[in-house]
Amino acid sequence: VLMVTRGAQGSQTWQPYKVGPAATILKKPRCLQQHPEDSLPTASVILCFHDEAWSTLLRTVHSILDTAPRAFLKEIILVDDVSQQGQLKSALSEYVARLEGVKLLRSNKRLGAIRARMLGATRATGDVLVFMDAHCECHPGWLEPLLSRIAGDRSRVVSPVIDVIDWKTFQYYPSKDLQRGVLDWKLDFYWEPLPEHVREALQSPISPVRSPVVPGEVVAIDRHYFQNTGAYDPLMSLRGGENLELSFKAWLCGGSVEILPCSRVGHVYRNQDAYSPLDQEATLRNKVRIAETWLGSFKETFYRHSPEAFSLSKAEKPDCMERLQLQRRLGCRTFHWFLANIYPELYPSEPRPRFSGKARHDPGKMGRGEERGKLSKTRTRLGFGIHFCVGVHFQLHNTGLGFCADCQAEGDILGCPMMLAPCSDSRQQQYLQHTSRKEIHFGSPQHLCFAVRQEQVILQNCTEEGLAIHQQHWEFQENGMIVHILSGKCMEAVVQENNKNLYLRQCDGKARQQWQFDQVYAVDER
């Protein structure tokens, strides 16, 4: 690697730059036995920078050139995000012009890391995009495992093991144990050692590690998959949180996220004090966008852990319409599916109401139904935000077709398929409760729960023990849809001949997927 030094008269000279102790990092022996295929896809490595230190930037560029096979490295694209340092202007242009396969793009306005990466992606021609921070150091064999995994499945989002380079001394600290990327309820990313059950499930120490979240420092993704699934959120600010959004989108919309132990890249981690208040505000604003776009009802859990984000969300309500439309187009699952299947350790332990708000009385419904002695049935339409109490009955009303969920079987109703029937306040087979455990209880004549068999909604014995989230758990969303948490699909009334049975279908918001709980209780008219 070359570095620039200045002579007494200000003239520039180029001298070798020592790559440092990272060159001695040894891979796992099993990784050395892996031989890349000849037909791997090609990579475009995208480095974005704003006033990056000259030597650090060149260290990154040359470590890529020195370690990535030319057959697989299509190009390195440098994106200058309006750097002000003089050395990064004409001197950098001259230097890059002498490097084969390296391109330099210059933005004419400040984009921030997220949009700068998107600019680089639009100019890339490789099969795979590798987004890399401009202060990294690569090792021989880092690129091939990334390309190989994506070649096997173009919907995989993969990352190398990220080692730490001290920002003051440039001392290299290789990670010793396998880790995965996770998050907390403040939507902060951090590394966690693999839980025992995850480690035991690996076929070998070099097997790809399923990771809830991909790190932001280095990430590889198929170029067409990246663009077809919405790229990065173009309305995110400057930097921060883009790796969470990319990860949620991958997991919830049909892809996956992995850390590959046979790929290693060192990263210079900046001192946290180096981030300006503007950077910190941009990250908080991005977290609010992620919460409003991807967390569904769990955004309230995020806001409880981050009051400053809650205040910002009230002051500046983000426009997430395009991202929500993207979710519908891609047929994405809900965040409950992510918690159930990908990172159940994050699932909130505190009991919460199923909705937020209060019961709304509908004056047009008051006193509806015929008088039965001195009691008449009264129906209250529930808004989002109430606990369902024992002893209070509810009917599940499909607002698209105007009927209520019902079990038509006589006698033993275990396994009874749920269907729609005319709503009747006096019919006990329509009395339901949605509990704090997210179950839909069918209360009469025996205690059963809504369950699923071959995508049909049926009645089964309620599961008392087992997983934190299981196949009898349902989520009621503010848009009126009922989501089966494990599958991520929505309850829909399917019209077949003379029946309207309830099935699971991809969530698309059609009228037959619109539901409402109506409360039915007795009022003494004396």
Short mmCIF file of C-alpha atoms in Angstrom, two decimals:
data_model
loop_
_atom_site.label_atom_id
_atom_site.label_comp_id
_atom_site.label_asym_id
_atom_site.label_seq_id
_atom_site.Cartn_x
_atom_site.Cartn_y
_atom_site.Cartn_z
CA VAL A 1 0.00 0.00 0.00
CA LEU A 2 1.22 3.51 -0.70
CA MET A 3 0.92 6.55 1.50
CA VAL A 4 1.62 10.17 0.69
CA THR A 5 4.23 12.23 2.52
CA ARG A 6 5.20 15.83 1.96
CA GLY A 7 8.74 17.02 1.47
CA ALA A 8 10.27 20.24 2.75
CA GLN A 9 9.01 22.19 -0.24
CA GLY A 10 5.51 20.69 -0.02
CA SER A 11 6.13 18.18 -2.81
CA GLN A 12 4.30 14.85 -2.59
CA THR A 13 6.09 11.54 -2.56
CA TRP A 14 4.62 8.03 -2.37
CA GLN A 15 6.04 5.54 0.08
CA PRO A 16 5.06 2.01 1.09
CA TYR A 17 2.47 1.93 3.82
CA LYS A 18 2.76 -1.01 6.20
CA VAL A 19 -0.47 -3.00 6.21
CA GLY A 20 0.12 -3.87 9.85
CA PRO A 21 -0.53 -6.81 12.15
CA ALA A 22 -3.77 -7.74 10.41
CA ALA A 23 -1.71 -9.43 7.71
CA THR A 24 -0.83 -12.14 10.18
CA ILE A 25 -4.42 -13.02 11.07
CA LEU A 26 -4.92 -16.71 10.38
CA LYS A 27 -8.16 -18.23 9.19
CA LYS A 28 -9.73 -21.32 10.66
CA PRO A 29 -8.07 -24.40 9.13
CA ARG A 30 -11.37 -25.59 7.71
CA CYS A 31 -11.77 -22.29 5.88
CA LEU A 32 -8.43 -22.83 4.17
CA GLN A 33 -9.75 -26.12 2.83
CA GLN A 34 -12.64 -24.36 1.10
CA HIS A 35 -12.05 -23.83 -2.60
CA PRO A 36 -14.14 -21.20 -4.44
CA GLU A 37 -16.07 -22.14 -7.52
CA ASP A 38 -14.98 -20.86 -10.90
CA SER A 39 -18.41 -19.45 -11.73
CA LEU A 40 -18.98 -17.11 -8.80
CA PRO A 41 -20.84 -13.82 -9.43
CA THR A 42 -18.80 -10.64 -9.68
CA ALA A 43 -18.69 -7.94 -7.03
CA SER A 44 -18.84 -4.16 -7.02
CA VAL A 45 -17.34 -2.85 -3.77
CA ILE A 46 -18.80 0.54 -2.84
CA LEU A 47 -16.85 2.81 -0.47
CA CYS A 48 -18.47 6.10 0.58
CA PHE A 49 -16.50 8.75 2.41
CA HIS A 50 -16.70 12.29 3.71
CA ASP A 51 -13.36 13.80 4.74
CA GLU A 52 -11.90 10.35 5.40
CA ALA A 53 -8.24 10.25 6.41
CA TRP A 54 -6.13 9.79 3.30
CA SER A 55 -4.06 6.88 4.60
CA THR A 56 -7.12 5.05 5.98
CA LEU A 57 -9.01 5.39 2.72
CA LEU A 58 -6.08 4.09 0.69
CA ARG A 59 -5.49 1.29 3.18
CA THR A 60 -9.04 0.13 2.52
CA VAL A 61 -8.78 0.40 -1.27
CA HIS A 62 -5.49 -1.47 -1.48
CA SER A 63 -6.50 -4.17 0.96
CA ILE A 64 -9.41 -4.92 -1.38
CA LEU A 65 -7.21 -4.91 -4.48
CA ASP A 66 -4.60 -7.09 -2.79
CA THR A 67 -7.01 -9.74 -1.50
CA ALA A 68 -9.95 -9.97 -3.92
CA PRO A 69 -9.37 -12.19 -6.99
CA ARG A 70 -9.59 -10.04 -10.11
CA ALA A 71 -11.89 -12.60 -11.75
CA PHE A 72 -14.52 -11.82 -9.10
CA LEU A 73 -13.82 -8.14 -8.41
CA LYS A 74 -15.69 -6.17 -11.05
CA GLU A 75 -14.85 -2.75 -9.65
CA ILE A 76 -14.32 -0.56 -6.61
CA ILE A 77 -16.55 2.51 -6.61
CA LEU A 78 -15.47 5.41 -4.40
CA VAL A 79 -18.26 7.89 -3.63
CA ASP A 80 -17.01 11.24 -2.36
CA ASP A 81 -19.79 12.82 -0.30
CA VAL A 82 -18.60 16.44 -0.68
CA SER A 83 -15.29 16.10 1.15
CA GLN A 84 -13.63 19.40 2.02
CA GLN A 85 -10.07 18.21 2.62
CA GLY A 86 -7.85 19.42 -0.21
CA GLN A 87 -5.95 16.15 -0.39
CA LEU A 88 -9.19 14.33 -1.31
CA LYS A 89 -9.77 16.50 -4.37
CA SER A 90 -7.35 16.61 -7.32
CA ALA A 91 -4.68 14.48 -5.60
CA LEU A 92 -7.16 11.67 -5.07
CA SER A 93 -8.48 11.93 -8.62
CA GLU A 94 -4.95 11.62 -9.97
CA TYR A 95 -4.15 8.69 -7.75
CA VAL A 96 -7.36 6.76 -8.53
CA ALA A 97 -6.78 7.29 -12.26
CA ARG A 98 -3.70 5.07 -11.95
CA LEU A 99 -5.60 2.22 -10.28
CA GLU A 100 -7.16 -0.38 -12.53
CA GLY A 101 -10.80 -1.15 -11.74
CA VAL A 102 -11.29 1.78 -9.33
CA LYS A 103 -13.83 4.51 -10.10
CA LEU A 104 -14.38 7.81 -8.30
CA LEU A 105 -17.83 9.43 -8.12
CA ARG A 106 -18.29 12.87 -6.60
CA SER A 107 -21.61 14.08 -5.28
CA ASN A 108 -22.40 17.77 -5.73
CA LYS A 109 -24.44 17.87 -2.50
CA ARG A 110 -24.21 16.25 0.92
CA LEU A 111 -25.97 12.89 0.78
CA GLY A 112 -24.99 11.07 3.93
CA ALA A 113 -23.74 7.50 4.01
CA ILE A 114 -27.09 5.92 3.15
CA ARG A 115 -27.87 7.87 0.01
CA ALA A 116 -24.21 7.90 -1.02
CA ARG A 117 -24.31 4.10 -1.00
CA MET A 118 -27.45 4.23 -3.12
CA LEU A 119 -25.68 6.52 -5.60
CA GLY A 120 -22.82 4.04 -5.85
CA ALA A 121 -25.29 1.18 -6.31
CA THR A 122 -26.93 2.89 -9.30
CA ARG A 123 -23.53 3.05 -11.06
CA ALA A 124 -22.44 -0.48 -10.16
CA THR A 125 -22.26 -3.21 -12.81
CA GLY A 126 -21.21 -6.22 -10.69
CA ASP A 127 -23.66 -8.99 -9.83
CA VAL A 128 -23.22 -8.41 -6.10
CA LEU A 129 -22.98 -5.13 -4.20
CA VAL A 130 -20.55 -5.04 -1.29
CA PHE A 131 -21.13 -1.95 0.82
CA MET A 132 -18.04 -1.27 2.91
CA ASP A 133 -17.02 1.55 5.21
CA ALA A 134 -13.98 3.46 4.01
CA HIS A 135 -11.86 2.48 7.03
CA CYS A 136 -11.56 -1.30 6.72
CA GLU A 137 -8.88 -3.90 6.10
CA CYS A 138 -9.64 -7.08 4.17
CA HIS A 139 -7.92 -10.45 4.37
CA PRO A 140 -7.21 -13.04 1.68
CA GLY A 141 -10.32 -15.11 1.02
CA TRP A 142 -12.77 -12.56 2.45
CA LEU A 143 -14.75 -12.05 -0.76
CA GLU A 144 -15.26 -15.58 -2.08
CA PRO A 145 -17.44 -16.88 0.80
CA LEU A 146 -19.77 -13.89 0.44
CA LEU A 147 -20.19 -14.45 -3.30
CA SER A 148 -20.62 -18.20 -2.89
CA ARG A 149 -23.48 -17.87 -0.39
CA ILE A 150 -25.29 -15.32 -2.56
CA ALA A 151 -24.80 -17.52 -5.62
CA GLY A 152 -26.64 -20.28 -3.75
CA ASP A 153 -29.58 -18.01 -2.92
CA ARG A 154 -29.87 -14.49 -4.31
CA SER A 155 -32.11 -13.40 -1.41
CA ARG A 156 -29.34 -13.85 1.17
CA VAL A 157 -27.87 -10.74 2.80
CA VAL A 158 -24.43 -11.70 4.12
CA SER A 159 -21.62 -10.17 6.11
CA PRO A 160 -18.10 -11.19 7.10
CA VAL A 161 -16.89 -11.52 10.66
CA ILE A 162 -15.98 -7.96 11.64
CA ASP A 163 -12.74 -7.58 13.62
CA VAL A 164 -11.88 -4.46 15.60
CA ILE A 165 -9.08 -2.06 14.66
CA ASP A 166 -8.35 0.49 17.39
CA TRP A 167 -8.94 4.00 16.04
CA LYS A 168 -6.02 5.46 18.00
CA THR A 169 -3.28 2.86 17.64
CA PHE A 170 -4.58 0.82 14.68
CA GLN A 171 -3.96 -2.26 16.82
CA TYR A 172 -5.85 -5.19 15.33
CA TYR A 173 -8.11 -7.26 17.60
CA PRO A 174 -9.48 -10.36 15.88
CA SER A 175 -12.75 -11.71 17.24
CA LYS A 176 -12.24 -15.12 18.80
CA ASP A 177 -15.73 -16.52 19.31
CA LEU A 178 -18.62 -16.68 16.87
CA GLN A 179 -21.06 -13.84 17.29
CA ARG A 180 -24.26 -12.64 15.68
CA GLY A 181 -25.75 -9.19 15.17
CA VAL A 182 -28.74 -8.34 17.36
CA LEU A 183 -30.66 -5.30 18.55
CA ASP A 184 -32.37 -3.99 21.66
CA TRP A 185 -35.62 -2.07 22.09
CA LYS A 186 -33.82 1.23 21.55
CA LEU A 187 -33.05 -0.14 18.08
CA ASP A 188 -29.33 -0.10 18.83
CA PHE A 189 -27.20 -2.75 17.14
CA TYR A 190 -24.71 -4.81 19.09
CA TRP A 191 -22.80 -8.09 18.86
CA GLU A 192 -23.75 -11.05 21.01
CA PRO A 193 -21.97 -14.41 21.46
CA LEU A 194 -23.93 -17.23 19.87
CA PRO A 195 -26.45 -18.72 22.30
CA GLU A 196 -25.79 -22.35 23.11
CA HIS A 197 -28.80 -23.64 21.18
CA VAL A 198 -27.67 -21.74 18.06
CA ARG A 199 -24.10 -22.98 18.37
CA GLU A 200 -25.25 -26.57 18.80
CA ALA A 201 -27.38 -26.30 15.65
CA LEU A 202 -24.38 -25.40 13.47
CA GLN A 203 -23.07 -28.26 11.36
CA SER A 204 -19.48 -27.05 11.81
CA PRO A 205 -17.57 -24.09 13.29
CA ILE A 206 -17.44 -22.49 9.82
CA SER A 207 -21.14 -22.90 8.98
CA PRO A 208 -23.01 -19.70 8.11
CA VAL A 209 -24.60 -18.12 11.18
CA ARG A 210 -28.20 -16.92 10.92
CA SER A 211 -28.14 -13.41 12.32
CA PRO A 212 -31.16 -11.31 13.32
CA VAL A 213 -29.38 -8.17 12.09
CA VAL A 214 -26.55 -7.60 9.64
CA PRO A 215 -23.79 -5.16 10.68
CA GLY A 216 -23.57 -1.93 8.75
CA GLU A 217 -19.80 -1.87 8.29
CA VAL A 218 -19.60 -4.50 5.52
CA VAL A 219 -22.62 -6.11 3.87
CA ALA A 220 -23.04 -7.97 0.57
CA ILE A 221 -26.29 -8.33 -1.36
CA ASP A 222 -27.31 -9.31 -4.87
CA ARG A 223 -27.61 -6.13 -6.95
CA HIS A 224 -30.95 -6.96 -8.57
CA TYR A 225 -32.41 -8.24 -5.29
CA PHE A 226 -31.30 -5.02 -3.59
CA GLN A 227 -32.99 -2.79 -6.17
CA ASN A 228 -36.11 -4.95 -6.57
CA THR A 229 -36.77 -4.95 -2.82
CA GLY A 230 -36.54 -1.20 -2.43
CA ALA A 231 -32.79 -0.67 -1.81
CA TYR A 232 -32.16 1.46 1.26
CA ASP A 233 -34.97 3.72 2.46
CA PRO A 234 -34.31 6.90 0.42
CA LEU A 235 -35.97 9.08 3.07
CA MET A 236 -33.56 8.05 5.82
CA SER A 237 -31.21 10.79 6.96
CA LEU A 238 -27.41 10.83 6.67
CA ARG A 239 -26.45 7.67 8.56
CA GLY A 240 -27.60 5.17 11.20
CA GLY A 241 -30.14 2.36 11.27
CA GLU A 242 -29.91 1.38 7.61
CA ASN A 243 -28.57 -2.05 8.57
CA LEU A 244 -31.65 -2.68 10.74
CA GLU A 245 -34.01 -1.66 7.96
CA LEU A 246 -32.15 -3.85 5.46
CA SER A 247 -32.27 -6.79 7.88
CA PHE A 248 -35.96 -6.46 8.74
CA LYS A 249 -36.79 -6.18 5.04
CA ALA A 250 -34.77 -9.30 4.25
CA TRP A 251 -36.24 -11.47 7.00
CA LEU A 252 -39.84 -10.26 6.69
CA CYS A 253 -40.00 -10.21 2.89
CA GLY A 254 -38.61 -13.63 1.99
CA GLY A 255 -34.85 -13.28 2.41
CA SER A 256 -32.34 -14.12 5.13
CA VAL A 257 -29.33 -12.63 6.94
CA GLU A 258 -26.08 -14.46 7.67
CA ILE A 259 -22.62 -13.94 9.16
CA LEU A 260 -19.93 -16.02 7.41
CA PRO A 261 -17.09 -17.21 9.67
CA CYS A 262 -14.72 -17.82 6.73
CA SER A 263 -14.86 -14.18 5.66
CA ARG A 264 -13.01 -11.64 7.82
CA VAL A 265 -12.68 -7.89 7.55
CA GLY A 266 -11.18 -5.49 10.09
CA HIS A 267 -12.96 -2.21 10.83
CA VAL A 268 -11.70 0.97 12.46
CA TYR A 269 -14.31 1.90 15.04
CA ARG A 270 -14.44 5.60 15.66
CA ASN A 271 -14.66 7.12 19.11
CA GLN A 272 -18.35 7.66 19.88
CA ASP A 273 -17.56 11.27 20.80
CA ALA A 274 -16.66 11.83 17.13
CA TYR A 275 -20.32 11.68 16.13
CA SER A 276 -21.82 15.14 15.91
CA PRO A 277 -25.23 16.11 17.34
CA LEU A 278 -26.42 16.24 13.73
CA ASP A 279 -25.39 12.59 13.25
CA GLN A 280 -27.11 11.56 16.47
CA GLU A 281 -30.32 13.38 15.53
CA ALA A 282 -30.29 11.76 12.08
CA THR A 283 -29.90 8.31 13.64
CA LEU A 284 -32.83 8.97 15.99
CA ARG A 285 -34.98 10.17 13.10
CA ASN A 286 -34.09 7.02 11.16
CA LYS A 287 -35.09 4.85 14.11
CA VAL A 288 -38.50 6.52 14.16
CA ARG A 289 -38.91 5.73 10.45
CA ILE A 290 -37.98 2.10 11.09
CA ALA A 291 -40.44 1.85 13.97
CA GLU A 292 -43.29 3.41 12.01
CA THR A 293 -42.54 1.26 8.96
CA TRP A 294 -41.61 -2.18 10.30
CA LEU A 295 -42.46 -2.68 13.98
CA GLY A 296 -46.26 -2.58 13.73
CA SER A 297 -47.83 -2.50 17.19
CA PHE A 298 -44.39 -3.11 18.73
CA LYS A 299 -43.43 0.46 17.94
CA GLU A 300 -45.03 1.33 21.29
CA THR A 301 -42.43 -0.86 23.01
CA PHE A 302 -39.68 1.05 21.19
CA TYR A 303 -41.18 4.40 22.20
CA ARG A 304 -41.37 3.30 25.84
CA HIS A 305 -37.65 2.55 25.76
CA SER A 306 -36.78 5.72 23.82
CA PRO A 307 -38.79 8.72 25.07
CA GLU A 308 -36.75 11.07 22.90
CA ALA A 309 -37.83 9.09 19.82
CA PHE A 310 -41.46 9.26 20.96
CA SER A 311 -41.20 13.04 21.30
CA LEU A 312 -39.63 13.29 17.85
CA SER A 313 -42.37 11.12 16.32
CA LYS A 314 -45.02 13.51 17.66
CA ALA A 315 -43.14 16.61 16.51
CA GLU A 316 -42.31 15.22 13.05
CA LYS A 317 -44.66 12.49 11.88
CA PRO A 318 -42.67 10.63 9.19
CA ASP A 319 -44.22 9.89 5.82
CA CYS A 320 -43.81 6.11 5.45
CA MET A 321 -46.47 5.56 2.79
CA GLU A 322 -44.07 4.43 0.04
CA ARG A 323 -42.30 1.98 2.38
CA LEU A 324 -45.64 0.54 3.57
CA GLN A 325 -46.73 0.13 -0.04
CA LEU A 326 -43.45 -1.69 -0.69
CA GLN A 327 -44.29 -4.10 2.14
CA ARG A 328 -47.66 -4.88 0.58
CA ARG A 329 -46.09 -5.35 -2.86
CA LEU A 330 -43.50 -7.75 -1.50
CA GLY A 331 -46.01 -9.63 0.68
CA CYS A 332 -43.94 -9.04 3.80
CA ARG A 333 -44.66 -10.71 7.13
CA THR A 334 -45.26 -8.79 10.36
CA PHE A 335 -42.68 -7.99 13.02
CA HIS A 336 -44.35 -10.58 15.25
CA TRP A 337 -43.08 -13.24 12.85
CA PHE A 338 -39.55 -11.86 13.26
CA LEU A 339 -39.87 -12.10 17.04
CA ALA A 340 -41.35 -15.59 16.88
CA ASN A 341 -38.94 -17.12 14.39
CA ILE A 342 -35.74 -15.08 14.20
CA TYR A 343 -35.12 -13.36 17.53
CA PRO A 344 -37.57 -14.58 20.21
CA GLU A 345 -35.19 -13.37 22.92
CA LEU A 346 -36.29 -9.82 22.11
CA TYR A 347 -39.97 -10.54 22.71
CA PRO A 348 -41.22 -8.15 25.45
CA SER A 349 -41.85 -9.89 28.75
CA GLU A 350 -44.22 -7.31 30.18
CA PRO A 351 -47.96 -7.95 29.63
CA ARG A 352 -49.56 -5.41 27.37
CA PRO A 353 -53.07 -4.69 26.09
CA ARG A 354 -53.79 -5.94 22.64
CA PHE A 355 -54.67 -2.45 21.40
CA SER A 356 -54.08 1.13 22.49
CA GLY A 357 -56.97 3.46 23.15
CA LYS A 358 -60.41 3.08 24.73
CA ALA A 359 -63.69 1.40 23.90
CA ARG A 360 -65.88 3.52 21.65
CA HIS A 361 -69.62 3.38 22.01
CA ASP A 362 -71.52 3.46 18.75
CA PRO A 363 -74.79 5.38 19.42
CA GLY A 364 -76.38 3.76 16.39
CA LYS A 365 -75.93 0.35 17.96
CA MET A 366 -77.16 1.21 21.48
CA GLY A 367 -80.22 -0.78 22.44
CA ARG A 368 -80.09 -2.77 19.21
CA GLY A 369 -81.79 -6.17 19.19
CA GLU A 370 -85.13 -7.18 20.58
CA GLU A 371 -85.99 -7.00 24.24
CA ARG A 372 -85.50 -10.24 26.11
CA GLY A 373 -87.42 -9.95 29.41
CA LYS A 374 -85.95 -7.03 31.30
CA LEU A 375 -82.56 -7.39 29.66
CA SER A 376 -81.50 -6.45 26.15
CA LYS A 377 -78.21 -7.02 24.42
CA THR A 378 -76.11 -3.96 23.69
CA ARG A 379 -73.14 -3.93 21.34
CA THR A 380 -70.08 -1.73 21.74
CA ARG A 381 -67.55 -1.44 18.95
CA LEU A 382 -63.99 -1.69 20.23
CA GLY A 383 -61.30 0.69 19.17
CA PHE A 384 -57.68 -0.28 19.48
CA GLY A 385 -56.40 -0.34 23.03
CA ILE A 386 -58.37 -2.33 25.52
CA HIS A 387 -57.78 -5.40 27.67
CA PHE A 388 -60.37 -8.10 27.16
CA CYS A 389 -61.84 -9.02 30.55
CA VAL A 390 -63.02 -12.42 31.70
CA GLY A 391 -66.80 -12.68 31.57
CA VAL A 392 -67.25 -10.11 28.80
CA HIS A 393 -68.28 -11.51 25.42
CA PHE A 394 -67.21 -10.39 21.96
CA GLN A 395 -68.18 -11.24 18.44
CA LEU A 396 -65.61 -11.24 15.64
CA HIS A 397 -67.26 -9.32 12.84
CA ASN A 398 -65.98 -9.41 9.25
CA THR A 399 -66.66 -5.87 8.06
CA GLY A 400 -66.17 -6.77 4.41
CA LEU A 401 -68.94 -9.40 4.26
CA GLY A 402 -71.01 -8.31 7.26
CA PHE A 403 -71.03 -11.67 9.11
CA CYS A 404 -69.54 -13.00 12.35
CA ALA A 405 -67.12 -15.86 13.09
CA ASP A 406 -69.06 -18.94 14.13
CA CYS A 407 -68.74 -22.68 14.75
CA GLN A 408 -71.65 -24.54 13.15
CA ALA A 409 -70.82 -28.01 14.50
CA GLU A 410 -73.13 -29.72 16.97
CA GLY A 411 -71.98 -31.77 19.96
CA ASP A 412 -68.21 -32.25 20.08
CA ILE A 413 -66.76 -29.13 18.44
CA LEU A 414 -63.06 -29.98 18.80
CA GLY A 415 -61.55 -29.41 15.35
CA CYS A 416 -64.57 -27.41 14.20
CA PRO A 417 -63.72 -25.21 11.17
CA MET A 418 -64.51 -21.56 11.80
CA MET A 419 -66.77 -19.86 9.28
CA LEU A 420 -68.95 -16.80 8.87
CA ALA A 421 -72.63 -16.77 9.83
CA PRO A 422 -75.22 -14.04 10.40
CA CYS A 423 -74.37 -12.14 13.59
CA SER A 424 -76.61 -13.06 16.50
CA ASP A 425 -76.20 -11.54 19.96
CA SER A 426 -77.84 -14.55 21.57
CA ARG A 427 -75.70 -17.21 19.86
CA GLN A 428 -73.03 -18.48 22.26
CA GLN A 429 -71.08 -20.06 19.39
CA GLN A 430 -70.09 -16.50 18.43
CA TYR A 431 -68.82 -15.50 21.88
CA LEU A 432 -65.04 -14.99 21.78
CA GLN A 433 -62.28 -13.40 23.83
CA HIS A 434 -58.83 -12.20 22.81
CA THR A 435 -56.59 -12.74 25.81
CA SER A 436 -53.42 -11.07 27.02
CA ARG A 437 -51.60 -14.16 25.70
CA LYS A 438 -52.70 -13.18 22.16
CA GLU A 439 -55.06 -16.18 21.94
CA ILE A 440 -58.63 -16.09 20.64
CA HIS A 441 -60.73 -18.11 23.08
CA PHE A 442 -63.97 -19.77 22.05
CA GLY A 443 -65.79 -19.82 25.38
CA SER A 444 -68.88 -22.01 24.98
CA PRO A 445 -69.68 -24.76 25.56
CA GLN A 446 -66.02 -25.76 26.16
CA HIS A 447 -62.74 -23.83 26.44
CA LEU A 448 -61.05 -23.91 23.01
CA CYS A 449 -58.74 -21.66 21.00
CA PHE A 450 -58.42 -20.53 17.40
CA ALA A 451 -55.73 -22.67 15.77
CA VAL A 452 -54.60 -23.55 12.23
CA ARG A 453 -54.62 -26.83 10.33
CA GLN A 454 -53.48 -26.78 6.70
CA GLU A 455 -54.07 -23.02 6.67
CA GLN A 456 -57.72 -23.40 7.79
CA VAL A 457 -58.78 -21.75 11.05
CA ILE A 458 -60.21 -24.38 13.42
CA LEU A 459 -60.87 -24.86 17.14
CA GLN A 460 -58.35 -26.78 19.22
CA ASN A 461 -57.58 -27.24 22.90
CA CYS A 462 -55.73 -24.19 24.17
CA THR A 463 -51.99 -24.65 24.64
CA GLU A 464 -51.04 -23.76 28.19
CA GLU A 465 -47.30 -24.42 28.05
CA GLY A 466 -44.56 -24.26 25.46
CA LEU A 467 -42.98 -21.60 23.28
CA ALA A 468 -43.29 -17.90 24.03
CA ILE A 469 -45.10 -17.64 20.71
CA HIS A 470 -46.89 -20.61 19.22
CA GLN A 471 -49.37 -21.42 16.47
CA GLN A 472 -52.40 -20.24 18.50
CA HIS A 473 -51.18 -16.65 18.74
CA TRP A 474 -52.87 -13.88 16.76
CA GLU A 475 -52.20 -10.17 16.42
CA PHE A 476 -54.91 -7.59 15.79
CA GLN A 477 -53.58 -4.71 13.74
CA GLU A 478 -54.80 -1.15 13.59
CA ASN A 479 -55.72 -1.60 9.93
CA GLY A 480 -58.31 -4.23 10.88
CA MET A 481 -56.33 -7.30 9.81
CA ILE A 482 -55.74 -10.30 12.10
CA VAL A 483 -52.27 -11.77 11.65
CA HIS A 484 -51.31 -15.34 12.54
CA ILE A 485 -47.99 -14.55 14.16
CA LEU A 486 -45.99 -17.68 13.32
CA SER A 487 -46.90 -17.74 9.63
CA GLY A 488 -47.20 -13.99 9.10
CA LYS A 489 -50.42 -14.57 7.11
CA CYS A 490 -53.81 -12.95 7.64
CA MET A 491 -57.17 -14.42 8.55
CA GLU A 492 -59.50 -14.21 5.55
CA ALA A 493 -63.07 -15.26 4.89
CA VAL A 494 -62.92 -17.45 1.78
CA VAL A 495 -66.21 -17.87 -0.07
CA GLN A 496 -66.66 -21.46 -1.31
CA GLU A 497 -70.07 -22.48 -2.69
CA ASN A 498 -72.46 -21.82 0.22
CA ASN A 499 -69.77 -21.55 2.91
CA LYS A 500 -67.55 -18.73 4.08
CA ASN A 501 -64.76 -20.54 5.89
CA LEU A 502 -61.80 -18.83 7.53
CA TYR A 503 -58.33 -19.47 6.08
CA LEU A 504 -54.85 -17.98 6.22
CA ARG A 505 -53.90 -15.97 3.16
CA GLN A 506 -51.17 -13.48 2.23
CA CYS A 507 -51.96 -10.13 3.82
CA ASP A 508 -53.16 -7.70 1.17
CA GLY A 509 -55.84 -5.68 3.00
CA LYS A 510 -58.81 -6.88 0.93
CA ALA A 511 -62.29 -6.48 2.42
CA ARG A 512 -62.51 -10.15 3.44
CA GLN A 513 -59.44 -9.61 5.67
CA GLN A 514 -61.03 -6.74 7.58
CA TRP A 515 -62.22 -7.59 11.10
CA GLN A 516 -63.68 -5.85 14.09
CA PHE A 517 -64.47 -7.03 17.60
CA ASP A 518 -67.96 -6.10 18.79
CA GLN A 519 -68.65 -6.29 22.50
CA VAL A 520 -71.94 -7.84 23.57
CA TYR A 521 -73.15 -7.43 27.14
CA ALA A 522 -76.37 -7.14 29.15
CA VAL A 523 -77.91 -3.85 30.28
CA ASP A 524 -80.63 -3.71 32.92
CA GLU A 525 -83.42 -1.48 31.53
CA ARG A 526 -85.43 -1.12 34.72
#
